[in-house]
Tab-separated table of C-alpha atoms and ligand atoms in Angstrom:
chain	number	residue	atom	x	y	z
Z	81	MET	CA	-19.687	-16.282	9.011
Z	82	GLN	CA	-19.986	-12.918	10.726
Z	83	VAL	CA	-17.745	-10.160	9.416
Z	84	THR	CA	-17.288	-6.954	11.413
Z	85	SER	CA	-15.431	-4.009	9.928
Z	86	VAL	CA	-12.905	-2.593	12.366
Z	87	GLY	CA	-11.904	0.186	9.988
Z	88	HIS	CA	-9.605	0.612	6.982
Z	89	ALA	CA	-8.367	-2.897	6.023
Z	90	GLY	CA	-9.377	-4.308	9.396
Z	91	PHE	CA	-11.982	-7.014	9.906
Z	92	HIS	CA	-13.028	-9.318	12.696
Z	93	ILE	CA	-14.236	-12.558	11.179
Z	94	GLN	CA	-16.226	-14.877	13.401
Z	95	THR	CA	-16.465	-18.426	12.128
Z	96	LYS	CA	-17.784	-21.569	13.781
Z	97	ALA	CA	-14.164	-22.618	14.149
Z	98	GLY	CA	-12.974	-19.462	15.873
Z	99	SER	CA	-12.368	-15.789	15.230
Z	100	VAL	CA	-9.803	-14.174	12.959
Z	101	LEU	CA	-8.735	-10.575	13.493
Z	102	CYS	CA	-7.239	-8.927	10.402
Z	103	ASP	CA	-5.144	-5.739	10.166
Z	104	PRO	CA	-6.442	-4.006	13.324
Z	105	TRP	CA	-5.305	-0.380	12.895
Z	106	VAL	CA	-6.469	2.444	15.165
Z	107	ASN	CA	-3.474	4.631	16.127
Z	108	PRO	CA	-2.234	7.296	13.698
Z	109	ALA	CA	0.469	6.173	11.311
Z	110	TYR	CA	3.350	7.796	9.433
Z	111	PHE	CA	4.238	10.704	11.692
Z	112	ALA	CA	0.607	11.159	12.724
Z	113	SER	CA	-0.442	11.863	9.139
Z	114	TRP	CA	-2.864	8.982	8.539
Z	115	PHE	CA	-5.903	8.111	10.637
Z	116	PRO	CA	-8.518	5.447	9.893
Z	117	PHE	CA	-11.631	6.798	8.199
Z	118	PRO	CA	-14.277	6.774	9.562
Z	119	ASP	CA	-13.185	7.023	13.201
Z	120	ASN	CA	-12.766	3.603	14.844
Z	121	THR	CA	-11.482	4.647	18.275
Z	122	GLN	CA	-14.888	3.915	19.843
Z	123	LEU	CA	-14.695	0.166	19.124
Z	124	ASP	CA	-14.161	-2.282	21.971
Z	125	TRP	CA	-10.597	-3.207	21.097
Z	126	ASP	CA	-10.164	-5.575	24.033
Z	127	ALA	CA	-13.148	-7.616	22.861
Z	128	LEU	CA	-11.908	-7.580	19.273
Z	129	GLY	CA	-8.421	-8.514	20.419
Z	130	ALA	CA	-9.649	-11.629	22.235
Z	131	CYS	CA	-9.326	-13.507	18.954
Z	132	ASP	CA	-8.195	-17.033	18.124
Z	133	TYR	CA	-6.246	-16.116	15.002
Z	134	LEU	CA	-4.475	-12.938	14.020
Z	135	TYR	CA	-3.574	-11.992	10.477
Z	136	VAL	CA	-1.625	-8.865	9.554
Z	137	SER	CA	-1.145	-8.685	5.827
Z	138	HIS	CA	2.130	-6.740	5.891
Z	139	LEU	CA	4.218	-4.325	7.871
Z	140	HIS	CA	2.857	-1.014	6.639
Z	141	ARG	CA	1.828	0.950	9.694
Z	142	ASP	CA	-1.789	1.310	8.652
Z	143	HIS	CA	-1.970	-2.496	8.913
Z	144	PHE	CA	0.577	-3.390	11.581
Z	145	ASP	CA	-0.336	-1.144	14.520
Z	146	ALA	CA	2.210	-2.224	17.128
Z	147	GLU	CA	0.587	-0.172	19.892
Z	148	ASN	CA	-2.848	-1.667	19.331
Z	149	LEU	CA	-1.436	-5.191	19.053
Z	150	ARG	CA	0.583	-4.728	22.233
Z	151	ARG	CA	-2.233	-3.278	24.310
Z	152	HIS	CA	-5.305	-5.138	23.107
Z	153	VAL	CA	-4.635	-8.329	21.203
Z	154	ASN	CA	-4.444	-11.778	22.779
Z	155	LYS	CA	-0.780	-12.818	22.762
Z	156	ASP	CA	-1.783	-16.502	22.640
Z	157	ALA	CA	-3.617	-16.001	19.357
Z	158	THR	CA	-2.198	-18.016	16.486
Z	159	VAL	CA	-0.575	-15.626	14.049
Z	160	LEU	CA	-1.169	-16.573	10.412
Z	161	LEU	CA	2.129	-15.651	8.804
Z	162	PRO	CA	2.597	-14.945	5.092
Z	163	ASP	CA	5.535	-16.572	3.355
Z	164	PHE	CA	7.745	-13.483	3.008
Z	165	PRO	CA	11.382	-13.521	1.888
Z	166	VAL	CA	12.583	-11.613	4.965
Z	167	ASP	CA	11.285	-12.386	8.438
Z	168	ASP	CA	10.780	-8.817	9.707
Z	169	LEU	CA	7.050	-9.373	10.242
Z	170	ARG	CA	7.593	-12.404	12.455
Z	171	LYS	CA	10.315	-10.588	14.396
Z	172	GLU	CA	8.004	-7.648	15.100
Z	173	PHE	CA	5.283	-10.000	16.351
Z	174	GLU	CA	7.790	-11.770	18.589
Z	175	GLU	CA	8.938	-8.474	20.061
Z	176	LEU	CA	5.329	-7.799	21.048
Z	177	GLY	CA	5.033	-11.161	22.818
Z	178	PHE	CA	3.205	-13.260	20.225
Z	179	HIS	CA	4.520	-16.792	20.246
Z	180	ASN	CA	2.129	-19.028	18.292
Z	181	PHE	CA	2.758	-18.920	14.591
Z	182	LEU	CA	1.298	-20.744	11.651
Z	183	GLU	CA	3.859	-20.313	8.883
Z	184	THR	CA	2.050	-20.637	5.588
Z	185	THR	CA	3.465	-21.421	2.161
Z	186	ASP	CA	2.730	-18.936	-0.592
Z	187	SER	CA	-0.543	-19.786	-2.369
Z	188	VAL	CA	-0.800	-23.227	-0.795
Z	189	LYS	CA	-4.041	-24.185	0.918
Z	190	THR	CA	-3.714	-25.318	4.493
Z	191	SER	CA	-6.123	-26.164	7.312
Z	192	VAL	CA	-6.664	-25.507	10.979
Z	193	PRO	CA	-9.528	-27.287	12.781
Z	194	GLY	CA	-12.754	-26.267	11.022
Z	195	LEU	CA	-11.150	-23.779	8.623
Z	196	ASP	CA	-9.333	-23.957	5.299
Z	197	LEU	CA	-7.096	-21.053	4.517
Z	198	MET	CA	-4.512	-19.807	2.061
Z	199	ILE	CA	-2.254	-16.768	2.095
Z	200	ILE	CA	-1.025	-15.351	-1.187
Z	201	ALA	CA	2.343	-13.735	-0.476
Z	202	LEU	CA	3.560	-10.979	-2.772
Z	203	ARG	CA	7.272	-10.723	-2.619
Z	204	SER	CA	8.558	-8.213	-5.127
Z	205	PRO	CA	10.328	-5.087	-3.886
Z	206	ALA	CA	7.281	-3.083	-5.016
Z	207	ASP	CA	4.873	-5.001	-2.774
Z	208	GLY	CA	4.513	-3.371	0.613
Z	209	PRO	CA	7.725	-3.129	2.612
Z	210	ILE	CA	9.012	-6.196	0.700
Z	211	GLY	CA	5.958	-8.269	1.180
Z	212	ASP	CA	2.224	-7.808	1.049
Z	213	SER	CA	-0.371	-10.540	1.211
Z	214	ALA	CA	-3.986	-11.617	0.816
Z	215	LEU	CA	-5.954	-14.157	2.827
Z	216	VAL	CA	-8.553	-16.705	1.716
Z	217	LEU	CA	-10.741	-18.314	4.413
Z	218	ASP	CA	-13.297	-21.075	4.002
Z	219	ASP	CA	-15.402	-22.242	6.937
Z	220	GLY	CA	-17.292	-24.797	4.859
Z	221	GLU	CA	-20.172	-22.432	4.131
Z	222	THR	CA	-18.609	-19.153	3.047
Z	223	VAL	CA	-15.410	-18.423	1.101
Z	224	LEU	CA	-13.925	-15.046	1.932
Z	225	PHE	CA	-11.059	-13.411	0.057
Z	226	ASN	CA	-9.482	-10.523	1.959
Z	227	MET	CA	-7.217	-8.934	-0.622
Z	228	ASN	CA	-6.825	-5.661	1.361
Z	229	ASP	CA	-4.253	-3.579	-0.588
Z	230	ALA	CA	-2.333	-6.504	-2.114
Z	231	ARG	CA	-2.168	-6.791	-5.875
Z	232	PRO	CA	-1.791	-10.450	-6.752
Z	233	VAL	CA	-0.749	-11.032	-10.330
Z	234	ASP	CA	-2.421	-14.439	-10.635
Z	235	LEU	CA	-5.693	-15.368	-8.996
Z	236	ASP	CA	-6.449	-18.679	-10.659
Z	237	MET	CA	-5.358	-20.662	-7.614
Z	238	VAL	CA	-8.077	-19.019	-5.513
Z	239	HIS	CA	-10.750	-20.549	-7.730
Z	240	THR	CA	-8.860	-23.800	-8.205
Z	241	GLU	CA	-8.524	-24.346	-4.476
Z	242	PHE	CA	-11.739	-22.798	-3.159
Z	243	GLY	CA	-14.219	-22.641	-6.056
Z	244	ASP	CA	-16.542	-19.632	-6.050
Z	245	VAL	CA	-15.649	-16.724	-3.798
Z	246	ASP	CA	-18.519	-15.375	-1.706
Z	247	VAL	CA	-16.995	-12.284	-0.101
Z	248	HIS	CA	-14.207	-10.159	-1.581
Z	249	MET	CA	-12.602	-7.241	0.268
Z	250	LEU	CA	-10.166	-5.007	-1.593
Z	251	GLN	CA	-8.633	-1.581	-1.907
Z	252	PHE	CA	-10.065	0.990	-4.279
Z	253	SER	CA	-8.611	4.298	-3.049
Z	254	GLY	CA	-5.181	5.912	-2.947
Z	255	ALA	CA	-2.378	5.141	-0.521
Z	256	ILE	CA	0.540	7.133	-1.863
Z	257	TRP	CA	2.056	10.607	-1.973
Z	258	TYR	CA	1.828	11.053	-5.743
Z	259	PRO	CA	1.237	13.545	-7.253
Z	260	MET	CA	0.498	15.797	-4.270
Z	261	VAL	CA	4.027	16.261	-2.912
Z	262	TYR	CA	5.674	16.827	-6.284
Z	263	ASP	CA	6.801	20.222	-7.491
Z	264	LEU	CA	4.632	20.300	-10.591
Z	265	PRO	CA	2.664	23.017	-12.328
Z	266	GLU	CA	-0.868	23.048	-10.907
Z	267	ARG	CA	-2.367	21.964	-14.228
Z	268	ALA	CA	-0.132	18.903	-14.403
Z	269	LYS	CA	-0.934	18.018	-10.804
Z	270	VAL	CA	-4.646	18.158	-11.533
Z	271	ALA	CA	-4.243	16.028	-14.660
Z	272	PHE	CA	-2.125	13.395	-12.903
Z	273	GLY	CA	-4.359	13.321	-9.835
Z	274	THR	CA	-7.519	12.964	-11.912
Z	275	GLN	CA	-5.970	10.142	-13.876
Z	276	LYS	CA	-4.725	8.395	-10.748
Z	277	ARG	CA	-8.099	8.661	-8.976
Z	278	GLN	CA	-9.828	6.973	-11.887
Z	279	ARG	CA	-7.152	4.377	-12.556
Z	280	GLN	CA	-7.106	2.989	-9.051
Z	281	MET	CA	-10.882	2.533	-9.165
Z	282	ASP	CA	-10.622	0.939	-12.651
Z	283	ARG	CA	-8.014	-1.477	-11.353
Z	284	CYS	CA	-10.252	-2.413	-8.459
Z	285	ARG	CA	-13.193	-3.075	-10.788
Z	286	ARG	CA	-10.946	-5.306	-12.921
Z	287	TYR	CA	-10.107	-7.370	-9.870
Z	288	ILE	CA	-13.783	-7.552	-8.937
Z	289	GLU	CA	-14.579	-8.865	-12.431
Z	290	GLN	CA	-11.806	-11.417	-12.233
Z	291	VAL	CA	-12.710	-12.752	-8.818
Z	292	GLY	CA	-16.461	-12.652	-9.536
Z	293	ALA	CA	-17.466	-12.773	-5.869
Z	294	HIS	CA	-21.093	-12.605	-4.800
Z	295	HIS	CA	-20.379	-9.759	-2.374
Z	296	VAL	CA	-17.701	-7.056	-2.475
Z	297	ILE	CA	-16.579	-4.877	0.420
Z	298	PRO	CA	-14.467	-1.859	-0.592
Z	299	SER	CA	-11.803	-1.592	2.117
Z	300	ALA	CA	-8.217	-0.622	2.970
Z	301	GLY	CA	-8.772	3.085	2.645
Z	302	PRO	CA	-8.938	5.918	2.219
Z	303	PRO	CA	-7.077	7.245	5.266
Z	304	VAL	CA	-8.075	10.614	6.663
Z	305	PHE	CA	-5.571	13.420	7.289
Z	306	LEU	CA	-6.362	15.324	10.467
Z	307	ASP	CA	-3.308	17.516	10.972
Z	308	ASP	CA	-4.034	21.095	9.846
Z	309	ASP	CA	-0.976	20.938	7.568
Z	310	LEU	CA	-2.418	17.971	5.671
Z	311	ARG	CA	-6.171	18.537	5.687
Z	312	TYR	CA	-6.054	19.585	2.016
Z	313	LEU	CA	-5.439	15.918	1.142
Z	314	ASN	CA	-8.940	14.804	2.140
Z	315	ASP	CA	-11.587	14.218	-0.492
Z	316	ASP	CA	-14.106	16.504	1.188
Z	317	HIS	CA	-14.142	19.535	-1.078
Z	318	GLY	CA	-15.249	18.182	-4.451
Z	319	ASN	CA	-11.818	18.005	-6.070
Z	320	PRO	CA	-11.868	15.550	-9.004
Z	321	ALA	CA	-8.065	15.303	-8.808
Z	322	ASN	CA	-8.138	13.968	-5.241
Z	323	ILE	CA	-6.689	10.460	-5.059
Z	324	PHE	CA	-8.531	9.489	-1.850
Z	325	PRO	CA	-12.161	8.841	-2.870
Z	326	ASP	CA	-14.209	7.112	-0.185
Z	327	GLN	CA	-16.359	3.970	-0.160
Z	328	THR	CA	-19.517	5.746	-1.276
Z	329	VAL	CA	-17.790	7.148	-4.372
Z	330	PHE	CA	-16.490	3.748	-5.367
Z	331	LEU	CA	-19.762	1.945	-4.703
Z	332	GLU	CA	-21.423	4.442	-7.035
Z	333	GLN	CA	-18.786	3.696	-9.704
Z	334	MET	CA	-19.466	-0.002	-9.296
Z	335	ARG	CA	-23.181	0.534	-9.832
Z	336	GLU	CA	-22.541	2.716	-12.885
Z	337	HIS	CA	-20.603	-0.195	-14.385
Z	338	GLY	CA	-23.255	-2.773	-13.608
Z	339	GLN	CA	-21.574	-4.173	-10.496
Z	340	HIS	CA	-24.337	-4.328	-7.900
Z	341	GLN	CA	-22.764	-6.586	-5.302
Z	342	GLY	CA	-20.988	-3.833	-3.307
Z	343	ILE	CA	-21.547	-3.526	0.440
Z	344	LEU	CA	-20.770	-0.431	2.474
Z	345	MET	CA	-19.055	-1.277	5.745
Z	346	ILE	CA	-17.717	1.235	8.237
Z	347	PRO	CA	-16.164	0.590	11.656
Z	348	GLY	CA	-18.591	-1.464	13.721
Z	349	SER	CA	-20.723	-2.608	10.757
Z	350	THR	CA	-21.461	-6.313	10.835
Z	351	ALA	CA	-22.553	-8.577	8.001
Z	352	GLU	CA	-23.815	-12.134	8.390
Z	353	PHE	CA	-22.766	-14.176	5.380
Z	354	ALA	CA	-23.926	-17.633	4.382
Z	355	GLY	CA	-22.356	-18.380	1.022
Z	356	ALA	CA	-23.973	-16.578	-1.886
Z	357	ALA	CA	-27.130	-15.614	0.047
Z	358	GLU	CA	-27.868	-11.934	0.540
Z	359	PRO	CA	-26.196	-10.912	3.817
Z	360	THR	CA	-27.784	-9.041	6.693
Z	361	VAL	CA	-25.811	-5.847	7.274
Z	362	LYS	CA	-26.092	-3.690	10.389
Z	363	HIS	CA	-24.274	-0.419	10.955
Z	364	ALA	CA	-23.209	0.666	14.423
Z	365	GLU	CA	-23.382	4.311	13.357
Z	366	ASP	CA	-25.517	6.592	11.259
Z	367	VAL	CA	-23.912	6.377	7.826
Z	368	ASP	CA	-25.509	9.608	6.626
Z	369	ALA	CA	-24.033	11.502	9.543
Z	370	ILE	CA	-20.583	10.597	8.205
Z	371	PHE	CA	-20.918	10.935	4.453
Z	372	ALA	CA	-23.645	13.561	3.982
Z	373	ASP	CA	-21.400	16.323	5.353
Z	374	LYS	CA	-18.026	14.696	5.302
Z	375	ALA	CA	-16.104	17.950	5.791
Z	376	ALA	CA	-17.977	18.593	9.067
Z	377	TYR	CA	-17.390	15.000	10.179
Z	378	ILE	CA	-13.648	15.327	9.485
Z	379	GLU	CA	-13.499	18.700	11.242
Z	380	ALA	CA	-15.032	17.220	14.403
Z	381	PHE	CA	-12.748	14.176	14.198
Z	382	ALA	CA	-9.725	16.464	13.793
Z	383	GLN	CA	-10.709	18.462	16.866
Z	384	ARG	CA	-10.928	15.253	18.918
Z	385	GLN	CA	-7.509	14.134	17.732
Z	386	ARG	CA	-5.648	17.421	18.277
Z	387	PRO	CA	-4.014	16.221	21.532
Z	388	VAL	CA	-2.942	12.969	19.858
Z	389	ILE	CA	-1.267	14.837	17.008
Z	390	ALA	CA	0.395	17.262	19.430
Z	391	ALA	CA	1.751	14.375	21.506
Z	392	ALA	CA	3.080	12.620	18.397
Z	393	LYS	CA	4.860	15.776	17.260
Z	394	ALA	CA	6.350	16.260	20.713
Z	395	SER	CA	7.887	12.781	20.452
Z	396	TRP	CA	9.813	13.560	17.256
Z	397	ALA	CA	13.525	14.320	17.399
Z	398	PRO	CA	14.388	18.044	17.374
Z	399	ALA	CA	14.956	19.658	13.984
Z	400	GLU	CA	18.314	21.066	15.063
Z	401	GLY	CA	21.339	19.001	15.978
Z	402	GLU	CA	24.601	17.576	14.721
Z	403	PRO	CA	25.056	17.601	10.917
Z	404	LEU	CA	23.197	14.743	9.267
Z	405	LEU	CA	25.878	14.012	6.689
Z	406	GLY	CA	27.872	11.709	8.988
Z	407	PRO	CA	24.981	9.463	10.130
Z	408	LEU	CA	23.566	9.266	6.604
Z	409	LYS	CA	26.949	8.299	5.198
Z	410	GLU	CA	27.221	5.603	7.821
Z	411	LEU	CA	23.734	4.301	7.025
Z	412	PHE	CA	23.696	4.479	3.228
Z	413	GLU	CA	27.229	3.791	2.009
Z	414	PRO	CA	27.515	0.133	3.123
Z	415	LEU	CA	24.171	-0.491	1.406
Z	416	LEU	CA	25.212	1.255	-1.810
Z	417	VAL	CA	28.169	-1.095	-2.107
Z	418	GLN	CA	25.788	-4.073	-2.212
Z	419	ALA	CA	23.249	-2.586	-4.586
Z	420	ASP	CA	24.570	-2.966	-8.130
Z	421	ALA	CA	21.234	-3.235	-9.924
Z	422	ILE	CA	19.591	-0.541	-7.812
Z	423	CYS	CA	22.460	1.952	-8.219
Z	424	ALA	CA	22.482	1.321	-11.970
Z	425	GLY	CA	18.704	1.705	-12.111
Z	426	ILE	CA	18.807	5.063	-10.309
Z	427	GLY	CA	21.747	6.093	-12.449
Z	428	GLY	CA	22.517	9.494	-10.914
Z	429	PRO	CA	22.839	11.550	-7.759
Z	430	VAL	CA	19.816	12.239	-5.563
Z	431	VAL	CA	19.566	15.379	-3.447
Z	432	LEU	CA	18.184	15.435	0.089
Z	433	GLU	CA	17.409	18.956	1.304
Z	434	LEU	CA	17.227	18.656	5.071
Z	435	GLY	CA	16.557	22.128	6.402
Z	436	ALA	CA	19.753	24.149	6.260
Z	437	GLU	CA	21.798	21.129	5.178
Z	438	SER	CA	21.797	19.447	1.762
Z	439	VAL	CA	23.213	16.023	1.151
Z	440	VAL	CA	23.735	14.065	-2.059
Z	441	ILE	CA	23.425	10.318	-2.381
Z	442	ASP	CA	25.601	9.671	-5.385
Z	443	PHE	CA	24.379	6.277	-6.553
Z	444	PRO	CA	26.865	5.791	-9.441
Z	445	ALA	CA	29.818	6.725	-7.198
Z	446	ARG	CA	28.281	4.830	-4.230
Z	447	GLU	CA	28.949	7.660	-1.847
Z	448	VAL	CA	27.118	10.191	0.291
Z	449	ARG	CA	28.473	13.744	0.357
Z	450	ALA	CA	27.555	17.371	0.920
Z	451	LEU	CA	25.799	19.052	-2.004
Z	452	THR	CA	28.041	21.179	-4.169
Z	453	ASP	CA	26.968	23.225	-7.160
Z	454	GLU	CA	25.337	20.442	-9.123
Z	455	LYS	CA	22.047	19.412	-10.641
Z	456	ALA	CA	20.357	16.099	-9.894
Z	457	ARG	CA	17.495	14.239	-11.558
Z	458	TYR	CA	15.757	13.496	-8.282
Z	459	GLY	CA	15.395	15.473	-5.102
Z	460	PHE	CA	13.545	15.483	-1.807
Z	461	ALA	CA	13.047	18.264	0.716
Z	462	ILE	CA	12.415	16.547	4.038
Z	463	PRO	CA	11.987	18.270	7.401
Z	464	PRO	CA	15.166	17.367	9.312
Z	465	GLU	CA	13.190	16.344	12.400
Z	466	LEU	CA	11.707	13.445	10.433
Z	467	VAL	CA	15.120	12.238	9.297
Z	468	ARG	CA	16.536	12.637	12.793
Z	469	THR	CA	13.596	10.654	14.183
Z	470	VAL	CA	14.013	7.700	11.816
Z	471	LEU	CA	17.755	7.679	12.529
Z	472	ARG	CA	17.196	7.902	16.282
Z	473	ASP	CA	14.603	5.107	16.219
Z	474	GLY	CA	16.520	2.816	13.870
Z	475	ILE	CA	13.694	2.812	11.297
Z	476	THR	CA	14.938	0.954	8.257
Z	477	ASP	CA	12.186	1.817	5.794
Z	478	TRP	CA	11.760	5.463	4.830
Z	479	VAL	CA	8.751	4.674	2.623
Z	480	ASN	CA	6.913	3.179	5.595
Z	481	SER	CA	7.653	6.281	7.667
Z	482	ILE	CA	8.749	9.503	5.936
Z	483	PHE	CA	7.309	9.136	2.449
Z	484	LEU	CA	3.878	7.836	3.390
Z	485	SER	CA	3.630	10.726	5.844
Z	486	THR	CA	3.389	13.079	2.821
Z	487	ARG	CA	5.294	15.577	4.978
Z	488	PHE	CA	7.920	16.294	2.323
Z	489	ARG	CA	8.364	17.734	-1.173
Z	490	ALA	CA	9.835	15.938	-4.166
Z	491	TRP	CA	10.946	16.793	-7.664
Z	492	ARG	CA	12.297	14.814	-10.565
Z	493	VAL	CA	13.257	15.117	-14.192
Z	494	GLY	CA	11.503	12.389	-16.191
Z	495	GLY	CA	9.490	9.464	-14.956
Z	496	TYR	CA	9.030	7.599	-11.718
Z	497	ASN	CA	12.049	5.550	-10.685
Z	498	GLU	CA	11.062	2.427	-8.814
Z	499	PHE	CA	14.676	1.625	-7.950
Z	500	LEU	CA	14.877	4.817	-5.936
Z	501	TYR	CA	11.910	4.091	-3.675
Z	502	THR	CA	13.004	0.475	-3.374
Z	503	PHE	CA	16.347	1.693	-2.072
Z	504	PHE	CA	14.669	3.785	0.614
Z	505	LYS	CA	12.535	0.867	1.789
Z	506	CYS	CA	15.511	-1.502	2.048
Z	507	LEU	CA	17.852	0.097	4.539
Z	508	THR	CA	19.263	-3.124	5.957
Z	509	PRO	CA	21.809	-5.473	4.377
Z	510	GLU	CA	19.247	-8.293	4.271
Z	511	ARG	CA	16.605	-6.228	2.503
Z	512	ILE	CA	18.911	-4.530	0.027
Z	513	ASN	CA	20.432	-7.877	-0.921
Z	514	TYR	CA	17.044	-9.361	-1.528
Z	515	ALA	CA	15.796	-6.429	-3.591
Z	516	ASP	CA	18.957	-6.120	-5.638
Z	517	GLY	CA	18.909	-9.839	-6.363
Z	518	TRP	CA	15.286	-9.601	-7.370
Z	519	PHE	CA	16.053	-6.879	-9.905
Z	520	SER	CA	19.053	-8.764	-11.237
Z	521	GLU	CA	17.115	-11.964	-11.794
Z	522	GLN	CA	15.964	-12.673	-15.319
Z	523	HIS	CA	12.263	-13.338	-15.793
Z	524	ASP	CA	10.768	-15.219	-18.683
Z	525	ASP	CA	8.885	-12.826	-20.938
Z	526	SER	CA	8.898	-14.862	-24.125
Z	527	ALA	CA	5.108	-15.326	-24.534
Z	528	ASP	CA	3.114	-12.860	-26.658
Z	529	ILE	CA	-0.569	-11.947	-26.888
Z	530	VAL	CA	-2.640	-10.006	-29.407
Z	531	LEU	CA	-4.419	-6.935	-28.053
Z	532	ASP	CA	-6.318	-4.401	-30.171
Z	533	GLY	CA	-4.240	-4.933	-33.307
Z	534	TRP	CA	-0.885	-5.185	-31.526
Z	535	GLN	CA	1.229	-8.201	-30.735
Z	536	VAL	CA	2.702	-7.507	-27.308
Z	537	GLN	CA	4.529	-9.522	-24.721
Z	538	LYS	CA	2.094	-11.250	-22.404
Z	539	ARG	CA	3.670	-10.265	-19.106
Z	540	CYS	CA	4.036	-6.640	-18.076
Z	541	PRO	CA	7.710	-5.596	-17.891
Z	542	HIS	CA	7.026	-4.122	-14.459
Z	543	LEU	CA	5.831	-6.968	-12.219
Z	544	LYS	CA	4.653	-9.514	-14.768
Z	545	ALA	CA	0.915	-8.833	-14.709
Z	546	ASP	CA	-0.921	-10.711	-17.411
Z	547	LEU	CA	-1.569	-8.019	-20.017
Z	548	SER	CA	-4.436	-9.975	-21.529
Z	549	ARG	CA	-6.247	-9.096	-18.276
Z	550	PHE	CA	-4.690	-5.838	-17.158
Z	551	GLY	CA	-3.579	-4.279	-20.469
Z	552	VAL	CA	-5.652	-1.479	-22.021
Z	553	ILE	CA	-4.673	0.168	-25.300
Z	554	GLU	CA	-5.683	3.706	-26.192
Z	555	GLY	CA	-4.103	5.085	-29.358
Z	556	ASN	CA	-0.443	4.137	-29.284
Z	557	THR	CA	-0.257	3.738	-25.508
Z	558	LEU	CA	-0.675	0.557	-23.550
Z	559	THR	CA	-1.559	0.973	-19.881
Z	560	CYS	CA	-1.126	-1.906	-17.464
Z	561	GLN	CA	-3.864	-1.331	-14.930
Z	562	LEU	CA	-2.202	-3.266	-12.151
Z	563	HIS	CA	-0.023	-0.284	-11.208
Z	564	GLY	CA	-0.919	2.100	-14.014
Z	565	TRP	CA	2.368	1.943	-15.904
Z	566	GLU	CA	2.235	3.174	-19.518
Z	567	PHE	CA	4.168	2.034	-22.575
Z	568	ASP	CA	4.558	3.691	-25.951
Z	569	LEU	CA	3.742	0.860	-28.345
Z	570	PRO	CA	5.644	1.954	-31.487
Z	571	SER	CA	8.922	2.327	-29.568
Z	572	GLY	CA	8.216	-0.061	-26.676
Z	573	ARG	CA	9.449	2.644	-24.310
Z	574	CYS	CA	8.093	2.681	-20.787
Z	575	LEU	CA	6.581	6.124	-20.191
Z	576	THR	CA	6.337	5.680	-16.439
Z	577	SER	CA	9.745	4.524	-15.275
Z	578	ARG	CA	13.274	4.151	-16.550
Z	579	GLY	CA	14.053	0.902	-18.370
Z	580	HIS	CA	11.348	-1.770	-18.617
Z	581	GLU	CA	10.895	-1.885	-22.404
Z	582	LEU	CA	7.842	-3.634	-23.792
Z	583	ARG	CA	8.041	-5.825	-26.890
Z	584	ALA	CA	5.292	-4.731	-29.281
Z	585	THR	CA	4.563	-5.019	-33.011
Z	586	LYS	CA	1.669	-3.476	-34.909
Z	587	LEU	CA	-0.228	-6.174	-36.786
Z	588	ALA	CA	-1.000	-5.469	-40.431
Q	803	LIG	S1	2.654	-5.173	-13.268
Q	803	LIG	FE1	2.868	-3.186	-12.448
Q	803	LIG	S2	2.218	-1.914	-14.059
Q	803	LIG	FE2	2.112	-3.890	-14.873
C-alpha cells in the first residue's frame, strides 16, 4: 500500500484494488484564515484527483474543499459516505457532480472488490458540523486507520473486525479559536493555552496507545495563518502557550514517551507500507528547509499567498448595509422555537456586537432584539462583513465559517457552553431538531469504575468517553482527556461547561 500525504488530513492511498483520495484540501478555508501547512499548492492535483474512491471525513472546510473537488477530482469516483444523521455531506457532493456513492453503516465492515473498509461515524452535536468520521482500509496486506480529527469513543470494533492496525493517522494539534480570541487577562490566556497545547498531544498519545499501530502518522494539522492580522497564531516564535504545535514537536513528544513508531509526512511524502514491516519513506521536499527556520518558511509562503487573501477579502460582503437585526431575527427566531434543550442549556441572553450595531439573542425568551442596557453571560464581537457574507451566501453553520476563522473576539462569564456553539452550527430546522433531540435524549450512565481511590461513573458526562481509558485524576480534579473537560470530584461539578455533573465518591 502506497500512502502519499497531500497535506493536513489529506492522503492518497494506492492499493492493488484502486486508489482512495482522502480529505484533499488546498484552498484557504474560513474566510482565508487557514492554509494547509506545509504548502501543498505545488502538488499535481489533477493526477491525485484521478482516483477510484473519494473519502471526505466531514464537512469542515479544511477537509471538504469544494473548489478543489470541483476542479480536480474525478466525478465518477465512488464516494465513501459516512453514516451521518443529516445528509448535508451527500448533498454537497451531488451539487459538485459526484454521483456514485457507497453509503456505509456506522462501524460496520463492508467490502468493495479487493478492499475491506469501515467508516466510524461520529454523530453527536460536538463532532464536526454534526458528523465527523474515521476510515479503516484493509487491502489484505496492510490495515490503515485514518482517524484524521475524529474522536471515536470506542475503538474495540477496529481490532475486532481488522485485527492489528498497521498504519494510524490522527490529529495532534489544535483546530479551535480557544483561548486566543477570548478577552482574558494575558496570564490566564498563557495558562489556558499552555494547558491546551499539552492536553491535545496527551490525548493523541492515549489514542496511539489504544490503537497500538505499528506506524503512526501525525496529521490533520496544524493549519498555518498567512494573513498579517492572524500571523501571531502560528507556532513559529517559541511560545509555549501556542495551541498549534507542528508534526516535529509532536514526534519529539512521542519519542520522549517511548513511542518510536512516528513517521513525519509532509505534502508529497510517500510511504510504502507492507503490514508491520518498516516502510520506505521519501519526501518530495527538503524537510529541514521547512522546519529549521519555520518563521522564514511561513513568511515566504505568506508573500506567495497575498493575492489569494486579497481576492478572498474582496469577495466578502461590504461591512456597511441595512441593519442586521431584521435578517438575524428571521434566521434565528424560528430555530429558537424548536430548541428547548439548547435554549435551556444556554440559559441567558447572548450579545452579538456587529460593528456599530449590537444585537441580543435572548435564548430564554426565544427572541432576537436590539441590545439595551443589559449584561449578558456570553458575547461575541464579529466584523459585520463576516455576518453579512454568511447571510448573503446562505451559510448555515457559523462555527464552520465565522468562528473557525478566528476573526472575532469573545467573552464569557463562567465556563464553556457547548449548547451555545451547537446552536451556531445548527442553523437549519433539520440540524437544530437533531441536536436538540440529541441533548434531550437520556443516556445510560449507571456503570461505575474505580480510579485512583474514587468511585466514578464509567462514562464521561460529556460525550460518554470511557473514563477508565480517558480519565486522569490529579488532586480532586478528574480530567477526561477526550475533550479535556474537568470535574471537581468532591462536588461532581463540571468545571468546564454548565450542567454535566459527574457521579463520584471518595473510597475510604
Ligand atoms: S467525552 Fe468529551 S470530555 Fe469526556
